[in-house]
Amino acid sequence: MTKEKIILGIDPGTNIMGYGVLRIADRKAEMVTMGVIDLRKFSDGYLKLGHIFERVTGIIDSFLPDEMAIEAPFFGKNVQSMLKLGRAQGVAIAAAIHHGVPIHEYAPMKIKMAITGNGNASKEQVAGMLQRMLKLRQEDMSQFMDATDALAAAYCHYLQLGRPVSEAHYRSWKDFVNKNKDKVTPTPSPSRPGGK
């Protein structure tokens, strides 16, 4: 008999952070819960981060996930948004590390591709496909797409189980640059007057 596995999915956000929990048993996935952490009532950015840590810790304590799948922040937004989103993601990751939960990060396009077969699918298409695959009733669906995006991250990770690891893991920024030379534009180093 195969041991069941619990996967927590997180869709990082600075106003609404989504989470979804999947139970895997006998190679079948079923939704345990999904929802959102509403951060809109906090005007202070640091209070938001503290609340993220408390809520993610509470979710981990409640559902005892074996692994966490988190969506990587996507590039192209303005720098301030990226910084805030990166902090929110980092705090969720810190909560998982604090509990010894292994973390797997997936690019948004990879998650969409895994769920719908289309890396440019809309959030609505992802939610609809999840509803069909997990046989969810309409009343089980969240009004927030952040929750279904989080569940999609967990489901994407479930699909990776038993497959060779194709998602890259990076030890450092330098490691990321070395493994993504085709995606990174080198910046010329500024010349220092009187430098070596």
mmCIF file of C-alpha atoms in Angstrom:
data_model
loop_
_atom_site.group_PDB
_atom_site.id
_atom_site.type_symbol
_atom_site.label_atom_id
_atom_site.label_comp_id
_atom_site.label_asym_id
_atom_site.label_seq_id
_atom_site.Cartn_x
_atom_site.Cartn_y
_atom_site.Cartn_z
ATOM 1 C CA MET A 1 0.000 0.000 0.000
ATOM 2 C CA THR A 2 1.409 3.390 -0.970
ATOM 3 C CA LYS A 3 1.776 6.053 1.684
ATOM 4 C CA GLU A 4 -0.386 9.077 1.046
ATOM 5 C CA LYS A 5 1.271 12.385 0.339
ATOM 6 C CA ILE A 6 -0.006 15.875 1.091
ATOM 7 C CA ILE A 7 1.084 18.736 -1.190
ATOM 8 C CA LEU A 8 0.572 22.386 -0.288
ATOM 9 C CA GLY A 9 0.424 24.788 -3.223
ATOM 10 C CA ILE A 10 1.042 28.516 -2.774
ATOM 11 C CA ASP A 11 0.313 31.353 -5.208
ATOM 12 C CA PRO A 12 2.249 34.309 -3.750
ATOM 13 C CA GLY A 13 0.554 37.680 -3.620
ATOM 14 C CA THR A 14 0.854 40.942 -1.744
ATOM 15 C CA ASN A 15 -2.900 41.587 -1.474
ATOM 16 C CA ILE A 16 -4.344 38.092 -1.888
ATOM 17 C CA MET A 17 -2.200 34.975 -1.442
ATOM 18 C CA GLY A 18 -3.726 31.710 -2.591
ATOM 19 C CA TYR A 19 -3.241 28.261 -1.069
ATOM 20 C CA GLY A 20 -4.434 24.820 -2.041
ATOM 21 C CA VAL A 21 -3.921 21.405 -0.464
ATOM 22 C CA LEU A 22 -3.946 18.114 -2.391
ATOM 23 C CA ARG A 23 -3.956 14.587 -1.000
ATOM 24 C CA ILE A 24 -2.294 11.968 -3.189
ATOM 25 C CA ALA A 25 -3.268 8.349 -2.517
ATOM 26 C CA ASP A 26 -3.055 5.360 -4.881
ATOM 27 C CA ARG A 27 -1.674 7.709 -7.551
ATOM 28 C CA LYS A 28 -4.856 9.778 -7.475
ATOM 29 C CA ALA A 29 -5.112 13.403 -6.429
ATOM 30 C CA GLU A 30 -7.995 14.895 -4.488
ATOM 31 C CA MET A 31 -8.474 18.402 -3.165
ATOM 32 C CA VAL A 32 -8.442 18.737 0.615
ATOM 33 C CA THR A 33 -8.989 22.505 0.708
ATOM 34 C CA MET A 34 -8.203 25.758 -1.037
ATOM 35 C CA GLY A 35 -8.562 29.359 -0.038
ATOM 36 C CA VAL A 36 -6.861 32.719 0.251
ATOM 37 C CA ILE A 37 -4.953 34.766 2.782
ATOM 38 C CA ASP A 38 -6.483 38.242 2.497
ATOM 39 C CA LEU A 39 -3.840 40.890 3.125
ATOM 40 C CA ARG A 40 -5.818 43.928 1.938
ATOM 41 C CA LYS A 41 -6.618 45.138 5.443
ATOM 42 C CA PHE A 42 -2.914 45.670 6.242
ATOM 43 C CA SER A 43 -1.523 48.994 5.066
ATOM 44 C CA ASP A 44 1.948 48.280 6.463
ATOM 45 C CA GLY A 45 4.074 46.011 4.241
ATOM 46 C CA TYR A 46 5.896 44.436 7.200
ATOM 47 C CA LEU A 47 2.625 43.576 8.948
ATOM 48 C CA LYS A 48 1.543 41.833 5.722
ATOM 49 C CA LEU A 49 4.725 39.748 5.774
ATOM 50 C CA GLY A 50 4.179 38.835 9.430
ATOM 51 C CA HIS A 51 0.597 37.796 8.661
ATOM 52 C CA ILE A 52 1.757 35.664 5.702
ATOM 53 C CA PHE A 53 4.214 33.850 7.981
ATOM 54 C CA GLU A 54 1.545 33.245 10.666
ATOM 55 C CA ARG A 55 -1.123 32.041 8.219
ATOM 56 C CA VAL A 56 1.187 29.783 6.168
ATOM 57 C CA THR A 57 2.528 28.352 9.439
ATOM 58 C CA GLY A 58 -1.074 27.718 10.551
ATOM 59 C CA ILE A 59 -1.931 25.979 7.267
ATOM 60 C CA ILE A 60 1.182 23.788 7.576
ATOM 61 C CA ASP A 61 0.276 22.928 11.186
ATOM 62 C CA SER A 62 -3.295 22.043 10.152
ATOM 63 C CA PHE A 63 -2.598 19.915 7.067
ATOM 64 C CA LEU A 64 0.986 18.695 7.681
ATOM 65 C CA PRO A 65 2.105 18.797 4.030
ATOM 66 C CA ASP A 66 4.951 16.546 2.914
ATOM 67 C CA GLU A 67 5.990 19.056 0.250
ATOM 68 C CA MET A 68 5.230 22.592 -0.868
ATOM 69 C CA ALA A 69 4.886 23.763 -4.484
ATOM 70 C CA ILE A 70 5.104 27.516 -4.970
ATOM 71 C CA GLU A 71 4.663 29.656 -8.050
ATOM 72 C CA ALA A 72 7.757 31.647 -8.978
ATOM 73 C CA PRO A 73 7.203 35.389 -9.378
ATOM 74 C CA PHE A 74 7.095 36.242 -13.067
ATOM 75 C CA PHE A 75 9.352 38.863 -14.575
ATOM 76 C CA GLY A 76 8.209 41.926 -16.446
ATOM 77 C CA LYS A 77 6.307 43.774 -13.744
ATOM 78 C CA ASN A 78 7.741 46.972 -12.333
ATOM 79 C CA VAL A 79 10.628 46.651 -9.900
ATOM 80 C CA GLN A 80 8.624 47.669 -6.801
ATOM 81 C CA SER A 81 5.947 45.042 -7.528
ATOM 82 C CA MET A 82 8.606 42.391 -8.102
ATOM 83 C CA LEU A 83 10.313 43.269 -4.831
ATOM 84 C CA LYS A 84 7.065 43.070 -2.848
ATOM 85 C CA LEU A 85 6.024 39.816 -4.518
ATOM 86 C CA GLY A 86 9.485 38.321 -3.948
ATOM 87 C CA ARG A 87 9.288 39.213 -0.259
ATOM 88 C CA ALA A 88 5.831 37.622 0.059
ATOM 89 C CA GLN A 89 7.089 34.471 -1.665
ATOM 90 C CA GLY A 90 10.224 34.434 0.516
ATOM 91 C CA VAL A 91 8.198 34.611 3.732
ATOM 92 C CA ALA A 92 5.970 31.707 2.608
ATOM 93 C CA ILE A 93 9.135 29.731 1.773
ATOM 94 C CA ALA A 94 10.612 30.637 5.180
ATOM 95 C CA ALA A 95 7.490 29.255 6.906
ATOM 96 C CA ALA A 96 7.933 25.954 5.019
ATOM 97 C CA ILE A 97 11.672 25.821 5.819
ATOM 98 C CA HIS A 98 10.846 26.518 9.485
ATOM 99 C CA HIS A 99 8.686 23.356 9.451
ATOM 100 C CA GLY A 100 11.167 21.266 7.442
ATOM 101 C CA VAL A 101 8.818 21.071 4.420
ATOM 102 C CA PRO A 102 10.690 20.585 1.101
ATOM 103 C CA ILE A 103 9.964 23.349 -1.438
ATOM 104 C CA HIS A 104 9.536 23.087 -5.208
ATOM 105 C CA GLU A 105 9.240 26.231 -7.325
ATOM 106 C CA TYR A 106 7.483 26.300 -10.690
ATOM 107 C CA ALA A 107 7.279 29.053 -13.285
ATOM 108 C CA PRO A 108 3.708 30.238 -14.021
ATOM 109 C CA MET A 109 4.026 29.089 -17.653
ATOM 110 C CA LYS A 110 5.118 25.600 -16.556
ATOM 111 C CA ILE A 111 2.096 25.306 -14.227
ATOM 112 C CA LYS A 112 -0.325 26.433 -16.967
ATOM 113 C CA MET A 113 1.287 24.014 -19.428
ATOM 114 C CA ALA A 114 1.009 21.119 -16.940
ATOM 115 C CA ILE A 115 -2.677 21.774 -16.249
ATOM 116 C CA THR A 116 -4.028 22.876 -19.641
ATOM 117 C CA GLY A 117 -1.327 22.003 -22.184
ATOM 118 C CA ASN A 118 -1.060 25.721 -22.990
ATOM 119 C CA GLY A 119 1.590 27.880 -21.302
ATOM 120 C CA ASN A 120 -0.436 31.022 -22.083
ATOM 121 C CA ALA A 121 -3.748 29.746 -20.699
ATOM 122 C CA SER A 122 -5.930 32.184 -18.748
ATOM 123 C CA LYS A 123 -6.574 31.815 -15.015
ATOM 124 C CA GLU A 124 -10.174 30.877 -15.886
ATOM 125 C CA GLN A 125 -8.995 28.073 -18.194
ATOM 126 C CA VAL A 126 -6.690 26.741 -15.443
ATOM 127 C CA ALA A 127 -9.553 26.831 -12.905
ATOM 128 C CA GLY A 128 -11.939 25.092 -15.323
ATOM 129 C CA MET A 129 -9.465 22.323 -16.123
ATOM 130 C CA LEU A 130 -8.720 21.756 -12.416
ATOM 131 C CA GLN A 131 -12.452 21.560 -11.700
ATOM 132 C CA ARG A 132 -12.802 18.804 -14.304
ATOM 133 C CA MET A 133 -9.634 16.874 -13.365
ATOM 134 C CA LEU A 134 -10.355 16.933 -9.617
ATOM 135 C CA LYS A 135 -14.135 16.522 -10.103
ATOM 136 C CA LEU A 136 -14.888 19.611 -8.000
ATOM 137 C CA ARG A 137 -18.435 20.856 -7.569
ATOM 138 C CA GLN A 138 -19.173 24.478 -8.437
ATOM 139 C CA GLU A 139 -19.635 25.281 -4.719
ATOM 140 C CA ASP A 140 -16.114 23.924 -4.034
ATOM 141 C CA MET A 141 -14.623 26.535 -6.370
ATOM 142 C CA SER A 142 -13.198 29.717 -4.863
ATOM 143 C CA GLN A 143 -14.269 33.151 -6.090
ATOM 144 C CA PHE A 144 -10.552 34.015 -6.060
ATOM 145 C CA MET A 145 -8.405 32.746 -8.924
ATOM 146 C CA ASP A 146 -5.428 32.993 -6.530
ATOM 147 C CA ALA A 147 -6.785 29.882 -4.745
ATOM 148 C CA THR A 148 -7.148 27.878 -7.961
ATOM 149 C CA ASP A 149 -3.687 29.073 -9.083
ATOM 150 C CA ALA A 150 -2.263 27.711 -5.803
ATOM 151 C CA LEU A 151 -4.090 24.409 -6.297
ATOM 152 C CA ALA A 152 -2.669 24.343 -9.837
ATOM 153 C CA ALA A 153 0.874 24.676 -8.424
ATOM 154 C CA ALA A 154 0.214 21.682 -6.147
ATOM 155 C CA TYR A 155 -1.280 19.683 -9.041
ATOM 156 C CA CYS A 156 1.672 20.567 -11.286
ATOM 157 C CA HIS A 157 3.992 19.169 -8.612
ATOM 158 C CA TYR A 158 1.851 16.018 -8.336
ATOM 159 C CA LEU A 159 2.291 15.523 -12.094
ATOM 160 C CA GLN A 160 6.079 15.804 -11.671
ATOM 161 C CA LEU A 161 6.206 13.016 -9.051
ATOM 162 C CA GLY A 162 7.730 9.898 -10.494
ATOM 163 C CA ARG A 163 9.096 11.819 -13.485
ATOM 164 C CA PRO A 164 12.684 12.879 -13.959
ATOM 165 C CA VAL A 165 13.209 16.316 -12.471
ATOM 166 C CA SER A 166 12.870 18.775 -15.320
ATOM 167 C CA GLU A 167 12.325 21.946 -13.300
ATOM 168 C CA ALA A 168 15.647 23.600 -12.589
ATOM 169 C CA HIS A 169 16.751 24.224 -9.019
ATOM 170 C CA TYR A 170 19.250 26.980 -8.340
ATOM 171 C CA ARG A 171 21.776 27.301 -5.529
ATOM 172 C CA SER A 172 22.407 30.992 -6.083
ATOM 173 C CA TRP A 173 21.849 33.889 -8.466
ATOM 174 C CA LYS A 174 25.185 33.046 -10.129
ATOM 175 C CA ASP A 175 23.996 29.447 -10.595
ATOM 176 C CA PHE A 176 20.769 30.764 -12.185
ATOM 177 C CA VAL A 177 22.764 32.958 -14.605
ATOM 178 C CA ASN A 178 25.103 30.058 -15.532
ATOM 179 C CA LYS A 179 22.162 27.741 -16.301
ATOM 180 C CA ASN A 180 20.209 30.402 -18.224
ATOM 181 C CA LYS A 181 22.855 32.073 -20.387
ATOM 182 C CA ASP A 182 20.383 32.231 -23.303
ATOM 183 C CA LYS A 183 17.852 34.178 -21.166
ATOM 184 C CA VAL A 184 20.191 36.592 -19.395
ATOM 185 C CA THR A 185 21.615 39.733 -20.992
ATOM 186 C CA PRO A 186 25.078 40.483 -19.612
ATOM 187 C CA THR A 187 25.433 43.980 -18.201
ATOM 188 C CA PRO A 188 28.753 45.694 -18.870
ATOM 189 C CA SER A 189 30.661 46.307 -15.657
ATOM 190 C CA PRO A 190 31.173 49.987 -14.988
ATOM 191 C CA SER A 191 34.770 51.096 -15.397
ATOM 192 C CA ARG A 192 36.239 52.375 -12.193
ATOM 193 C CA PRO A 193 38.573 55.344 -12.385
ATOM 194 C CA GLY A 194 41.967 54.317 -11.079
ATOM 195 C CA GLY A 195 40.749 50.742 -10.663
ATOM 196 C CA LYS A 196 42.756 47.609 -11.491
#
